[in-house]
């Protein structure tokens, strides 16, 4: 029994010594590998850092889209939280166009808006004013109703466009692009060679340009959703909707035919004016040349024979007339 216990102890000690030797050898080789790959690992670390930043940006974008998908039902329940673009067109007949235009401007200013465009034509009772009004979206319908009270409303058109999904998508893309810009800036700060510096600067410029474009689109949508547009046509009492109706009759046809005739004559005279210089430059010399050639043919001398001028041909005698036959 003592011999067997001794052999077992010897085997255990031997196995423990081998395990210790293998462990020491592995630690030494790992240290040498780390020492050898230290200088060359910097670019790899930069690439890993950039990849990690891009992955973080992608995760942010996916998170934003996930929020959009998971919370898509919430904004639908609250219309005031959605991004909606309102656009309106009106035509109102008033007694005094200038007075109505001043009232419309005062109404929009009181609502917190401003005048985007003002075009007027003064012709007594046939005066007309075209106003482009920008008003806050929350007060859009109230301002439209106030403008309709300026006179007799002849036409009203209101259009809406829901851009909530576009706004959410732009927000997610902006977050992602900002993360990509930050990762490019970090890599640029750690660049060690000229080639890496140039490539990273180009990449950073491209990413910043994309970010600026996305932010400009968001600002444009935000402006359209925050301020609605109303185009108002104020017309005088003599103006009517007759210009919008289809006119028929003899006089209407005569007027249309006369306009077509005048248009055709204008086109014909335009073509003639374009061709006339060519006719003067080419036609006149050609006509003179033809006249000179005809005169030369008329004054050319008679043809000469070898012995002298050709004798004129004798006149031909008329054919004989048969004698009248006498009767039997």
PDB file of C-alpha atoms in Angstrom:
ATOM      1  CA  UNK A   1       0.000   0.000   0.000  1.00  0.00           C
ATOM      2  CA  UNK A   2       2.858   2.370   0.823  1.00  0.00           C
ATOM      3  CA  UNK A   3       4.429   1.830  -2.593  1.00  0.00           C
ATOM      4  CA  UNK A   4       1.190   2.539  -4.390  1.00  0.00           C
ATOM      5  CA  UNK A   5       0.611   5.744  -2.420  1.00  0.00           C
ATOM      6  CA  UNK A   6       4.086   6.911  -3.249  1.00  0.00           C
ATOM      7  CA  UNK A   7       3.564   6.277  -6.961  1.00  0.00           C
ATOM      8  CA  UNK A   8       0.271   8.146  -6.924  1.00  0.00           C
ATOM      9  CA  UNK A   9       1.865  11.113  -5.186  1.00  0.00           C
ATOM     10  CA  UNK A  10       4.699  11.089  -7.701  1.00  0.00           C
ATOM     11  CA  UNK A  11       2.278  11.117 -10.655  1.00  0.00           C
ATOM     12  CA  UNK A  12       0.317  13.996  -9.129  1.00  0.00           C
ATOM     13  CA  UNK A  13       3.443  16.049  -8.540  1.00  0.00           C
ATOM     14  CA  UNK A  14       4.647  15.399 -12.087  1.00  0.00           C
ATOM     15  CA  UNK A  15       1.312  16.472 -13.572  1.00  0.00           C
ATOM     16  CA  UNK A  16       1.268  19.632 -11.466  1.00  0.00           C
ATOM     17  CA  UNK A  17       4.790  20.524 -12.588  1.00  0.00           C
ATOM     18  CA  UNK A  18       3.858  20.077 -16.273  1.00  0.00           C
ATOM     19  CA  UNK A  19       0.781  22.271 -15.901  1.00  0.00           C
ATOM     20  CA  UNK A  20       2.882  24.985 -14.265  1.00  0.00           C
ATOM     21  CA  UNK A  21       5.467  24.832 -17.054  1.00  0.00           C
ATOM     22  CA  UNK A  22       2.798  25.120 -19.793  1.00  0.00           C
ATOM     23  CA  UNK A  23       1.231  28.096 -18.031  1.00  0.00           C
ATOM     24  CA  UNK A  24       4.567  29.925 -17.784  1.00  0.00           C
ATOM     25  CA  UNK A  25       5.306  29.254 -21.460  1.00  0.00           C
ATOM     26  CA  UNK A  26       1.905  30.616 -22.501  1.00  0.00           C
ATOM     27  CA  UNK A  27       2.335  33.831 -20.495  1.00  0.00           C
ATOM     28  CA  UNK A  28       5.785  34.435 -21.991  1.00  0.00           C
ATOM     29  CA  UNK A  29       4.578  33.994 -25.586  1.00  0.00           C
ATOM     30  CA  UNK A  30       1.563  36.264 -24.968  1.00  0.00           C
ATOM     31  CA  UNK A  31       3.815  38.993 -23.576  1.00  0.00           C
ATOM     32  CA  UNK A  32       6.155  38.714 -26.571  1.00  0.00           C
ATOM     33  CA  UNK A  33       3.206  38.926 -28.991  1.00  0.00           C
ATOM     34  CA  UNK A  34       1.851  42.018 -27.280  1.00  0.00           C
ATOM     35  CA  UNK A  35       5.291  43.650 -27.306  1.00  0.00           C
ATOM     36  CA  UNK A  36       5.769  42.876 -31.002  1.00  0.00           C
ATOM     37  CA  UNK A  37       2.321  44.051 -32.140  1.00  0.00           C
ATOM     38  CA  UNK A  38       2.221  47.257 -30.062  1.00  0.00           C
ATOM     39  CA  UNK A  39       3.280  49.828 -32.741  1.00  0.00           C
ATOM     40  CA  UNK A  40       1.264  48.167 -35.494  1.00  0.00           C
ATOM     41  CA  UNK A  41      -1.882  47.960 -33.431  1.00  0.00           C
ATOM     42  CA  UNK A  42      -2.523  51.726 -33.407  1.00  0.00           C
ATOM     43  CA  UNK A  43      -4.152  51.914 -36.891  1.00  0.00           C
ATOM     44  CA  UNK A  44      -6.192  48.837 -36.086  1.00  0.00           C
ATOM     45  CA  UNK A  45      -7.348  50.455 -32.856  1.00  0.00           C
ATOM     46  CA  UNK A  46      -8.284  53.598 -34.810  1.00  0.00           C
ATOM     47  CA  UNK A  47     -10.281  51.519 -37.277  1.00  0.00           C
ATOM     48  CA  UNK A  48     -11.956  49.675 -34.422  1.00  0.00           C
ATOM     49  CA  UNK A  49     -12.750  52.995 -32.748  1.00  0.00           C
ATOM     50  CA  UNK A  50     -14.242  54.358 -35.984  1.00  0.00           C
ATOM     51  CA  UNK A  51     -16.218  51.168 -36.513  1.00  0.00           C
ATOM     52  CA  UNK A  52     -17.467  51.322 -32.952  1.00  0.00           C
ATOM     53  CA  UNK A  53     -18.553  54.930 -33.447  1.00  0.00           C
ATOM     54  CA  UNK A  54     -20.342  54.037 -36.680  1.00  0.00           C
ATOM     55  CA  UNK A  55     -21.988  51.094 -34.931  1.00  0.00           C
ATOM     56  CA  UNK A  56     -23.056  53.435 -32.145  1.00  0.00           C
ATOM     57  CA  UNK A  57     -24.524  55.810 -34.740  1.00  0.00           C
ATOM     58  CA  UNK A  58     -26.304  52.917 -36.440  1.00  0.00           C
ATOM     59  CA  UNK A  59     -27.649  51.793 -33.083  1.00  0.00           C
ATOM     60  CA  UNK A  60     -28.891  55.323 -32.442  1.00  0.00           C
ATOM     61  CA  UNK A  61     -30.606  55.371 -35.836  1.00  0.00           C
ATOM     62  CA  UNK A  62     -32.174  51.973 -35.206  1.00  0.00           C
ATOM     63  CA  UNK A  63     -33.227  53.155 -31.789  1.00  0.00           C
ATOM     64  CA  UNK A  64     -34.819  56.257 -33.304  1.00  0.00           C
ATOM     65  CA  UNK A  65     -36.648  54.166 -35.891  1.00  0.00           C
ATOM     66  CA  UNK A  66     -37.663  51.717 -33.191  1.00  0.00           C
ATOM     67  CA  UNK A  67     -39.068  54.600 -31.190  1.00  0.00           C
ATOM     68  CA  UNK A  68     -40.878  55.764 -34.300  1.00  0.00           C
ATOM     69  CA  UNK A  69     -42.277  52.297 -34.914  1.00  0.00           C
ATOM     70  CA  UNK A  70     -43.168  51.596 -31.288  1.00  0.00           C
ATOM     71  CA  UNK A  71     -44.684  55.000 -30.650  1.00  0.00           C
ATOM     72  CA  UNK A  72     -46.325  55.436 -34.059  1.00  0.00           C
ATOM     73  CA  UNK A  73     -49.755  55.088 -32.520  1.00  0.00           C
ATOM     74  CA  UNK A  74     -49.215  57.754 -29.845  1.00  0.00           C
ATOM     75  CA  UNK A  75     -48.914  60.815 -32.145  1.00  0.00           C
ATOM     76  CA  UNK A  76     -51.995  59.723 -34.110  1.00  0.00           C
ATOM     77  CA  UNK A  77     -54.088  60.207 -30.981  1.00  0.00           C
ATOM     78  CA  UNK A  78     -52.877  63.802 -30.559  1.00  0.00           C
ATOM     79  CA  UNK A  79     -53.283  65.836 -33.714  1.00  0.00           C
ATOM     80  CA  UNK A  80     -51.669  68.898 -32.170  1.00  0.00           C
ATOM     81  CA  UNK A  81     -48.413  66.955 -31.805  1.00  0.00           C
ATOM     82  CA  UNK A  82     -48.190  66.066 -35.486  1.00  0.00           C
ATOM     83  CA  UNK A  83     -46.282  68.113 -38.082  1.00  0.00           C
ATOM     84  CA  UNK A  84     -48.840  69.380 -40.609  1.00  0.00           C
ATOM     85  CA  UNK A  85     -48.344  71.916 -43.409  1.00  0.00           C
ATOM     86  CA  UNK A  86     -51.433  74.077 -44.072  1.00  0.00           C
ATOM     87  CA  UNK A  87     -51.866  75.929 -47.373  1.00  0.00           C
ATOM     88  CA  UNK A  88     -54.892  78.040 -48.250  1.00  0.00           C
ATOM     89  CA  UNK A  89     -56.150  79.976 -51.298  1.00  0.00           C
ATOM     90  CA  UNK A  90     -59.022  82.472 -51.174  1.00  0.00           C
ATOM     91  CA  UNK A  91     -60.831  84.920 -53.448  1.00  0.00           C
ATOM     92  CA  UNK A  92     -62.910  87.632 -51.785  1.00  0.00           C
ATOM     93  CA  UNK A  93     -64.898  90.394 -53.510  1.00  0.00           C
ATOM     94  CA  UNK A  94     -64.832  93.666 -51.557  1.00  0.00           C
ATOM     95  CA  UNK A  95     -66.049  97.241 -52.032  1.00  0.00           C
ATOM     96  CA  UNK A  96     -62.659  98.870 -51.399  1.00  0.00           C
ATOM     97  CA  UNK A  97     -59.613  96.769 -52.266  1.00  0.00           C
ATOM     98  CA  UNK A  98     -57.055  98.960 -50.505  1.00  0.00           C
ATOM     99  CA  UNK A  99     -59.081  99.127 -47.301  1.00  0.00           C
ATOM    100  CA  UNK A 100     -59.642  95.368 -47.327  1.00  0.00           C
ATOM    101  CA  UNK A 101     -55.924  94.786 -47.913  1.00  0.00           C
ATOM    102  CA  UNK A 102     -55.059  96.931 -44.902  1.00  0.00           C
ATOM    103  CA  UNK A 103     -57.556  95.015 -42.765  1.00  0.00           C
ATOM    104  CA  UNK A 104     -56.120  91.693 -43.907  1.00  0.00           C
ATOM    105  CA  UNK A 105     -52.588  92.791 -43.064  1.00  0.00           C
ATOM    106  CA  UNK A 106     -53.718  93.990 -39.642  1.00  0.00           C
ATOM    107  CA  UNK A 107     -55.446  90.663 -38.959  1.00  0.00           C
ATOM    108  CA  UNK A 108     -52.344  88.659 -39.882  1.00  0.00           C
ATOM    109  CA  UNK A 109     -50.038  90.904 -37.861  1.00  0.00           C
ATOM    110  CA  UNK A 110     -52.271  90.606 -34.813  1.00  0.00           C
ATOM    111  CA  UNK A 111     -52.132  86.808 -35.124  1.00  0.00           C
ATOM    112  CA  UNK A 112     -48.319  86.868 -35.048  1.00  0.00           C
ATOM    113  CA  UNK A 113     -47.758  86.448 -38.783  1.00  0.00           C
ATOM    114  CA  UNK A 114     -46.272  88.598 -41.534  1.00  0.00           C
ATOM    115  CA  UNK A 115     -46.719  89.510 -45.205  1.00  0.00           C
ATOM    116  CA  UNK A 116     -44.825  87.304 -47.644  1.00  0.00           C
ATOM    117  CA  UNK A 117     -45.944  89.103 -50.818  1.00  0.00           C
ATOM    118  CA  UNK A 118     -48.144  92.034 -51.865  1.00  0.00           C
ATOM    119  CA  UNK A 119     -49.196  92.748 -55.470  1.00  0.00           C
ATOM    120  CA  UNK A 120     -51.883  95.329 -56.270  1.00  0.00           C
ATOM    121  CA  UNK A 121     -53.522  96.757 -59.377  1.00  0.00           C
ATOM    122  CA  UNK A 122     -55.527  99.952 -59.016  1.00  0.00           C
ATOM    123  CA  UNK A 123     -58.280 100.362 -61.616  1.00  0.00           C
ATOM    124  CA  UNK A 124     -61.122 101.986 -59.724  1.00  0.00           C
ATOM    125  CA  UNK A 125     -63.842  99.404 -59.131  1.00  0.00           C
ATOM    126  CA  UNK A 126     -61.906  96.729 -61.022  1.00  0.00           C
ATOM    127  CA  UNK A 127     -58.945  96.910 -58.640  1.00  0.00           C
ATOM    128  CA  UNK A 128     -57.211  93.749 -57.488  1.00  0.00           C
ATOM    129  CA  UNK A 129     -54.761  92.790 -54.725  1.00  0.00           C
ATOM    130  CA  UNK A 130     -52.809  89.540 -54.339  1.00  0.00           C
ATOM    131  CA  UNK A 131     -51.543  88.969 -50.780  1.00  0.00           C
ATOM    132  CA  UNK A 132     -49.353  86.098 -49.588  1.00  0.00           C
ATOM    133  CA  UNK A 133     -49.817  85.812 -45.831  1.00  0.00           C
ATOM    134  CA  UNK A 134     -47.779  83.702 -43.373  1.00  0.00           C
ATOM    135  CA  UNK A 135     -49.583  82.932 -40.118  1.00  0.00           C
ATOM    136  CA  UNK A 136     -48.878  80.518 -37.223  1.00  0.00           C
ATOM    137  CA  UNK A 137     -50.325  77.068 -37.871  1.00  0.00           C
ATOM    138  CA  UNK A 138     -52.316  77.147 -34.620  1.00  0.00           C
ATOM    139  CA  UNK A 139     -54.214  80.247 -35.808  1.00  0.00           C
ATOM    140  CA  UNK A 140     -54.586  79.257 -39.458  1.00  0.00           C
ATOM    141  CA  UNK A 141     -58.317  78.474 -39.478  1.00  0.00           C
ATOM    142  CA  UNK A 142     -59.210  81.519 -37.359  1.00  0.00           C
ATOM    143  CA  UNK A 143     -57.360  83.865 -39.719  1.00  0.00           C
ATOM    144  CA  UNK A 144     -59.040  82.273 -42.742  1.00  0.00           C
ATOM    145  CA  UNK A 145     -62.464  82.879 -41.215  1.00  0.00           C
ATOM    146  CA  UNK A 146     -61.574  86.499 -40.444  1.00  0.00           C
ATOM    147  CA  UNK A 147     -60.407  87.095 -44.024  1.00  0.00           C
ATOM    148  CA  UNK A 148     -63.639  85.632 -45.385  1.00  0.00           C
ATOM    149  CA  UNK A 149     -65.564  88.338 -43.479  1.00  0.00           C
ATOM    150  CA  UNK A 150     -63.868  91.150 -45.416  1.00  0.00           C
ATOM    151  CA  UNK A 151     -66.410  90.835 -48.242  1.00  0.00           C
ATOM    152  CA  UNK A 152     -68.177  88.200 -50.308  1.00  0.00           C
ATOM    153  CA  UNK A 153     -66.141  85.023 -50.449  1.00  0.00           C
ATOM    154  CA  UNK A 154     -66.087  83.543 -53.956  1.00  0.00           C
ATOM    155  CA  UNK A 155     -63.619  80.706 -53.553  1.00  0.00           C
ATOM    156  CA  UNK A 156     -61.739  78.919 -50.766  1.00  0.00           C
ATOM    157  CA  UNK A 157     -59.278  76.035 -51.047  1.00  0.00           C
ATOM    158  CA  UNK A 158     -57.398  74.541 -48.076  1.00  0.00           C
ATOM    159  CA  UNK A 159     -54.769  71.813 -48.469  1.00  0.00           C
ATOM    160  CA  UNK A 160     -52.926  69.904 -45.733  1.00  0.00           C
ATOM    161  CA  UNK A 161     -49.811  67.731 -45.808  1.00  0.00           C
ATOM    162  CA  UNK A 162     -48.741  65.549 -42.889  1.00  0.00           C
ATOM    163  CA  UNK A 163     -44.927  65.464 -42.632  1.00  0.00           C
ATOM    164  CA  UNK A 164     -44.621  63.859 -39.190  1.00  0.00           C
ATOM    165  CA  UNK A 165     -42.835  60.771 -40.501  1.00  0.00           C
ATOM    166  CA  UNK A 166     -40.407  62.907 -42.478  1.00  0.00           C
ATOM    167  CA  UNK A 167     -39.562  64.936 -39.369  1.00  0.00           C
ATOM    168  CA  UNK A 168     -38.979  61.788 -37.266  1.00  0.00           C
ATOM    169  CA  UNK A 169     -36.823  60.262 -40.002  1.00  0.00           C
ATOM    170  CA  UNK A 170     -34.780  63.461 -40.301  1.00  0.00           C
ATOM    171  CA  UNK A 171     -34.240  63.543 -36.529  1.00  0.00           C
ATOM    172  CA  UNK A 172     -32.909  59.956 -36.547  1.00  0.00           C
ATOM    173  CA  UNK A 173     -30.660  60.617 -39.549  1.00  0.00           C
ATOM    174  CA  UNK A 174     -29.302  63.810 -37.968  1.00  0.00           C
ATOM    175  CA  UNK A 175     -28.425  61.944 -34.740  1.00  0.00           C
ATOM    176  CA  UNK A 176     -26.649  59.256 -36.741  1.00  0.00           C
ATOM    177  CA  UNK A 177     -24.771  61.773 -38.877  1.00  0.00           C
ATOM    178  CA  UNK A 178     -23.628  63.722 -35.834  1.00  0.00           C
ATOM    179  CA  UNK A 179     -22.209  60.524 -34.329  1.00  0.00           C
ATOM    180  CA  UNK A 180     -20.345  59.847 -37.584  1.00  0.00           C
ATOM    181  CA  UNK A 181     -18.941  63.385 -37.602  1.00  0.00           C
ATOM    182  CA  UNK A 182     -17.698  63.003 -34.015  1.00  0.00           C
ATOM    183  CA  UNK A 183     -16.025  59.668 -34.824  1.00  0.00           C
ATOM    184  CA  UNK A 184     -14.278  61.237 -37.843  1.00  0.00           C
ATOM    185  CA  UNK A 185     -13.037  64.106 -35.680  1.00  0.00           C
ATOM    186  CA  UNK A 186     -11.620  61.690 -33.092  1.00  0.00           C
ATOM    187  CA  UNK A 187      -9.819  59.705 -35.770  1.00  0.00           C
ATOM    188  CA  UNK A 188      -8.476  62.935 -37.298  1.00  0.00           C
ATOM    189  CA  UNK A 189      -7.034  63.973 -33.929  1.00  0.00           C
ATOM    190  CA  UNK A 190      -5.190  60.619 -33.694  1.00  0.00           C
ATOM    191  CA  UNK A 191      -3.838  60.602 -37.271  1.00  0.00           C
ATOM    192  CA  UNK A 192      -0.055  60.034 -37.484  1.00  0.00           C
ATOM    193  CA  UNK A 193       0.665  60.179 -41.238  1.00  0.00           C
ATOM    194  CA  UNK A 194      -0.015  62.678 -44.001  1.00  0.00           C
ATOM    195  CA  UNK A 195      -2.048  60.214 -46.066  1.00  0.00           C
ATOM    196  CA  UNK A 196      -4.278  59.374 -43.089  1.00  0.00           C
ATOM    197  CA  UNK A 197      -4.652  63.081 -42.309  1.00  0.00           C
ATOM    198  CA  UNK A 198      -5.744  63.959 -45.858  1.00  0.00           C
ATOM    199  CA  UNK A 199      -8.184  61.056 -46.173  1.00  0.00           C
ATOM    200  CA  UNK A 200      -9.722  61.746 -42.775  1.00  0.00           C
ATOM    201  CA  UNK A 201     -10.111  65.460 -43.537  1.00  0.00           C
ATOM    202  CA  UNK A 202     -11.935  64.633 -46.782  1.00  0.00           C
ATOM    203  CA  UNK A 203     -14.169  62.164 -44.994  1.00  0.00           C
ATOM    204  CA  UNK A 204     -14.912  64.674 -42.235  1.00  0.00           C
ATOM    205  CA  UNK A 205     -15.808  67.370 -44.778  1.00  0.00           C
ATOM    206  CA  UNK A 206     -18.175  64.999 -46.578  1.00  0.00           C
ATOM    207  CA  UNK A 207     -19.896  63.973 -43.362  1.00  0.00           C
ATOM    208  CA  UNK A 208     -20.252  67.582 -42.195  1.00  0.00           C
ATOM    209  CA  UNK A 209     -21.775  68.536 -45.567  1.00  0.00           C
ATOM    210  CA  UNK A 210     -24.316  65.712 -45.286  1.00  0.00           C
ATOM    211  CA  UNK A 211     -25.154  66.828 -41.754  1.00  0.00           C
ATOM    212  CA  UNK A 212     -25.662  70.435 -42.875  1.00  0.00           C
ATOM    213  CA  UNK A 213     -27.976  69.272 -45.689  1.00  0.00           C
ATOM    214  CA  UNK A 214     -30.105  67.240 -43.296  1.00  0.00           C
ATOM    215  CA  UNK A 215     -30.342  70.125 -40.845  1.00  0.00           C
ATOM    216  CA  UNK A 216     -31.369  72.515 -43.658  1.00  0.00           C
ATOM    217  CA  UNK A 217     -34.167  70.145 -44.702  1.00  0.00           C
ATOM    218  CA  UNK A 218     -35.385  69.952 -41.143  1.00  0.00           C
ATOM    219  CA  UNK A 219     -35.354  73.750 -40.787  1.00  0.00           C
ATOM    220  CA  UNK A 220     -37.345  74.078 -44.022  1.00  0.00           C
ATOM    221  CA  UNK A 221     -39.985  71.608 -42.841  1.00  0.00           C
ATOM    222  CA  UNK A 222     -40.085  73.263 -39.434  1.00  0.00           C
ATOM    223  CA  UNK A 223     -40.704  76.648 -41.091  1.00  0.00           C
ATOM    224  CA  UNK A 224     -43.527  75.264 -43.246  1.00  0.00           C
ATOM    225  CA  UNK A 225     -45.176  73.520 -40.308  1.00  0.00           C
ATOM    226  CA  UNK A 226     -44.851  76.428 -37.892  1.00  0.00           C
ATOM    227  CA  UNK A 227     -46.041  79.115 -40.351  1.00  0.00           C
ATOM    228  CA  UNK A 228     -48.877  78.339 -42.751  1.00  0.00           C
ATOM    229  CA  UNK A 229     -49.356  80.133 -46.085  1.00  0.00           C
ATOM    230  CA  UNK A 230     -52.572  81.844 -47.184  1.00  0.00           C
ATOM    231  CA  UNK A 231     -52.878  83.404 -50.655  1.00  0.00           C
ATOM    232  CA  UNK A 232     -55.730  85.927 -50.758  1.00  0.00           C
ATOM    233  CA  UNK A 233     -57.118  87.565 -53.916  1.00  0.00           C
ATOM    234  CA  UNK A 234     -59.088  90.734 -53.152  1.00  0.00           C
ATOM    235  CA  UNK A 235     -61.129  91.981 -56.140  1.00  0.00           C
ATOM    236  CA  UNK A 236     -63.303  95.043 -56.666  1.00  0.00           C
ATOM    237  CA  UNK A 237     -67.089  95.130 -57.001  1.00  0.00           C
ATOM    238  CA  UNK A 238     -67.016  95.148 -60.822  1.00  0.00           C
ATOM    239  CA  UNK A 239     -64.884  92.023 -60.959  1.00  0.00           C
ATOM    240  CA  UNK A 240     -66.819  88.806 -61.205  1.00  0.00           C
ATOM    241  CA  UNK A 241     -66.264  85.163 -61.870  1.00  0.00           C
ATOM    242  CA  UNK A 242     -67.019  85.684 -65.575  1.00  0.00           C
ATOM    243  CA  UNK A 243     -63.323  85.349 -66.357  1.00  0.00           C
ATOM    244  CA  UNK A 244     -63.428  81.849 -64.879  1.00  0.00           C
ATOM    245  CA  UNK A 245     -66.502  80.782 -66.887  1.00  0.00           C
ATOM    246  CA  UNK A 246     -66.405  79.480 -70.450  1.00  0.00           C
ATOM    247  CA  UNK A 247     -67.575  82.144 -72.913  1.00  0.00           C
ATOM    248  CA  UNK A 248     -69.368  81.150 -76.141  1.00  0.00           C
ATOM    249  CA  UNK A 249     -71.001  83.055 -79.006  1.00  0.00           C
ATOM    250  CA  UNK A 250     -70.307  84.711 -82.361  1.00  0.00           C
ATOM    251  CA  UNK A 251     -68.470  87.694 -80.913  1.00  0.00           C
ATOM    252  CA  UNK A 252     -66.291  85.430 -78.776  1.00  0.00           C
ATOM    253  CA  UNK A 253     -65.410  83.355 -81.846  1.00  0.00           C
ATOM    254  CA  UNK A 254     -64.741  86.493 -83.903  1.00  0.00           C
ATOM    255  CA  UNK A 255     -62.473  87.845 -81.196  1.00  0.00           C
ATOM    256  CA  UNK A 256     -60.597  84.562 -81.004  1.00  0.00           C
ATOM    257  CA  UNK A 257     -60.222  84.361 -84.792  1.00  0.00           C
ATOM    258  CA  UNK A 258     -58.919  87.931 -84.956  1.00  0.00           C
ATOM    259  CA  UNK A 259     -56.328  87.126 -82.282  1.00  0.00           C
ATOM    260  CA  UNK A 260     -55.236  84.033 -84.215  1.00  0.00           C
ATOM    261  CA  UNK A 261     -54.999  86.107 -87.437  1.00  0.00           C
ATOM    262  CA  UNK A 262     -52.860  88.737 -85.741  1.00  0.00           C
ATOM    263  CA  UNK A 263     -50.655  86.043 -84.265  1.00  0.00           C
ATOM    264  CA  UNK A 264     -50.226  84.392 -87.674  1.00  0.00           C
ATOM    265  CA  UNK A 265     -49.351  87.713 -89.332  1.00  0.00           C
ATOM    266  CA  UNK A 266     -46.843  88.441 -86.618  1.00  0.00           C
ATOM    267  CA  UNK A 267     -45.176  85.072 -87.187  1.00  0.00           C
ATOM    268  CA  UNK A 268     -45.186  85.598 -90.972  1.00  0.00           C
ATOM    269  CA  UNK A 269     -43.613  89.052 -90.700  1.00  0.00           C
ATOM    270  CA  UNK A 270     -41.028  87.684 -88.292  1.00  0.00           C
ATOM    271  CA  UNK A 271     -40.039  84.979 -90.776  1.00  0.00           C
ATOM    272  CA  UNK A 272     -39.953  87.522 -93.625  1.00  0.00           C
ATOM    273  CA  UNK A 273     -37.730  89.823 -91.613  1.00  0.00           C
ATOM    274  CA  UNK A 274     -35.352  86.949 -90.940  1.00  0.00           C
ATOM    275  CA  UNK A 275     -35.190  85.925 -94.647  1.00  0.00           C
ATOM    276  CA  UNK A 276     -35.029  89.440 -96.171  1.00  0.00           C
ATOM    277  CA  UNK A 277     -31.281  90.022 -95.542  1.00  0.00           C
ATOM    278  CA  UNK A 278     -30.474  86.763 -97.347  1.00  0.00           C
ATOM    279  CA  UNK A 279     -32.661  87.768-100.284  1.00  0.00           C
ATOM    280  CA  UNK A 280     -30.881  91.123-100.572  1.00  0.00           C
ATOM    281  CA  UNK A 281     -27.437  89.558-100.285  1.00  0.00           C
ATOM    282  CA  UNK A 282     -28.021  86.725-102.781  1.00  0.00           C
ATOM    283  CA  UNK A 283     -31.108  87.621-104.840  1.00  0.00           C
ATOM    284  CA  UNK A 284     -30.012  91.078-106.080  1.00  0.00           C
ATOM    285  CA  UNK A 285     -26.613  89.961-107.517  1.00  0.00           C
ATOM    286  CA  UNK A 286     -28.253  86.912-109.085  1.00  0.00           C
ATOM    287  CA  UNK A 287     -30.929  89.066-110.756  1.00  0.00           C
ATOM    288  CA  UNK A 288     -28.310  91.464-112.161  1.00  0.00           C
ATOM    289  CA  UNK A 289     -26.325  88.533-113.543  1.00  0.00           C
ATOM    290  CA  UNK A 290     -29.387  87.104-115.308  1.00  0.00           C
ATOM    291  CA  UNK A 291     -30.221  90.498-116.907  1.00  0.00           C
ATOM    292  CA  UNK A 292     -26.653  90.885-118.223  1.00  0.00           C
ATOM    293  CA  UNK A 293     -26.675  87.394-119.748  1.00  0.00           C
ATOM    294  CA  UNK A 294     -29.980  88.060-121.537  1.00  0.00           C
ATOM    295  CA  UNK A 295     -28.670  91.318-123.057  1.00  0.00           C
ATOM    296  CA  UNK A 296     -25.552  89.589-124.318  1.00  0.00           C
ATOM    297  CA  UNK A 297     -27.643  86.951-126.045  1.00  0.00           C
ATOM    298  CA  UNK A 298     -29.732  89.575-127.783  1.00  0.00           C
ATOM    299  CA  UNK A 299     -26.741  91.627-129.064  1.00  0.00           C
ATOM    300  CA  UNK A 300     -24.639  88.620-130.164  1.00  0.00           C
ATOM    301  CA  UNK A 301     -23.417  88.911-133.967  1.00  0.00           C
ATOM    302  CA  UNK A 302     -24.748  86.446-136.634  1.00  0.00           C
ATOM    303  CA  UNK A 303     -22.831  83.241-137.188  1.00  0.00           C
ATOM    304  CA  UNK A 304     -20.069  83.365-139.949  1.00  0.00           C
ATOM    305  CA  UNK A 305     -19.603  80.713-142.700  1.00  0.00           C
ATOM    306  CA  UNK A 306     -16.173  79.769-144.104  1.00  0.00           C
ATOM    307  CA  UNK A 307     -16.659  81.965-147.258  1.00  0.00           C
ATOM    308  CA  UNK A 308     -18.464  84.810-145.613  1.00  0.00           C
ATOM    309  CA  UNK A 309     -21.566  85.594-143.819  1.00  0.00           C
ATOM    310  CA  UNK A 310     -24.315  83.166-144.266  1.00  0.00           C
ATOM    311  CA  UNK A 311     -26.833  84.183-146.945  1.00  0.00           C
ATOM    312  CA  UNK A 312     -30.352  84.564-145.791  1.00  0.00           C
ATOM    313  CA  UNK A 313     -32.631  81.742-146.725  1.00  0.00           C
ATOM    314  CA  UNK A 314     -35.176  82.461-149.544  1.00  0.00           C
ATOM    315  CA  UNK A 315     -38.668  82.835-148.320  1.00  0.00           C
ATOM    316  CA  UNK A 316     -40.681  79.704-148.722  1.00  0.00           C
ATOM    317  CA  UNK A 317     -43.594  79.930-151.156  1.00  0.00           C
ATOM    318  CA  UNK A 318     -47.028  79.102-149.865  1.00  0.00           C
ATOM    319  CA  UNK A 319     -48.388  75.751-150.965  1.00  0.00           C
ATOM    320  CA  UNK A 320     -50.467  75.846-154.231  1.00  0.00           C
ATOM    321  CA  UNK A 321     -54.199  76.106-153.852  1.00  0.00           C
ATOM    322  CA  UNK A 322     -56.060  73.423-155.809  1.00  0.00           C
ATOM    323  CA  UNK A 323     -58.314  74.738-158.618  1.00  0.00           C
ATOM    324  CA  UNK A 324     -61.987  74.573-158.182  1.00  0.00           C
ATOM    325  CA  UNK A 325     -63.615  71.777-160.080  1.00  0.00           C
ATOM    326  CA  UNK A 326     -66.448  72.727-162.474  1.00  0.00           C
ATOM    327  CA  UNK A 327     -69.582  70.787-162.466  1.00  0.00           C
ATOM    328  CA  UNK A 328     -70.528  68.405-165.302  1.00  0.00           C
TER     329      UNK A 328
END
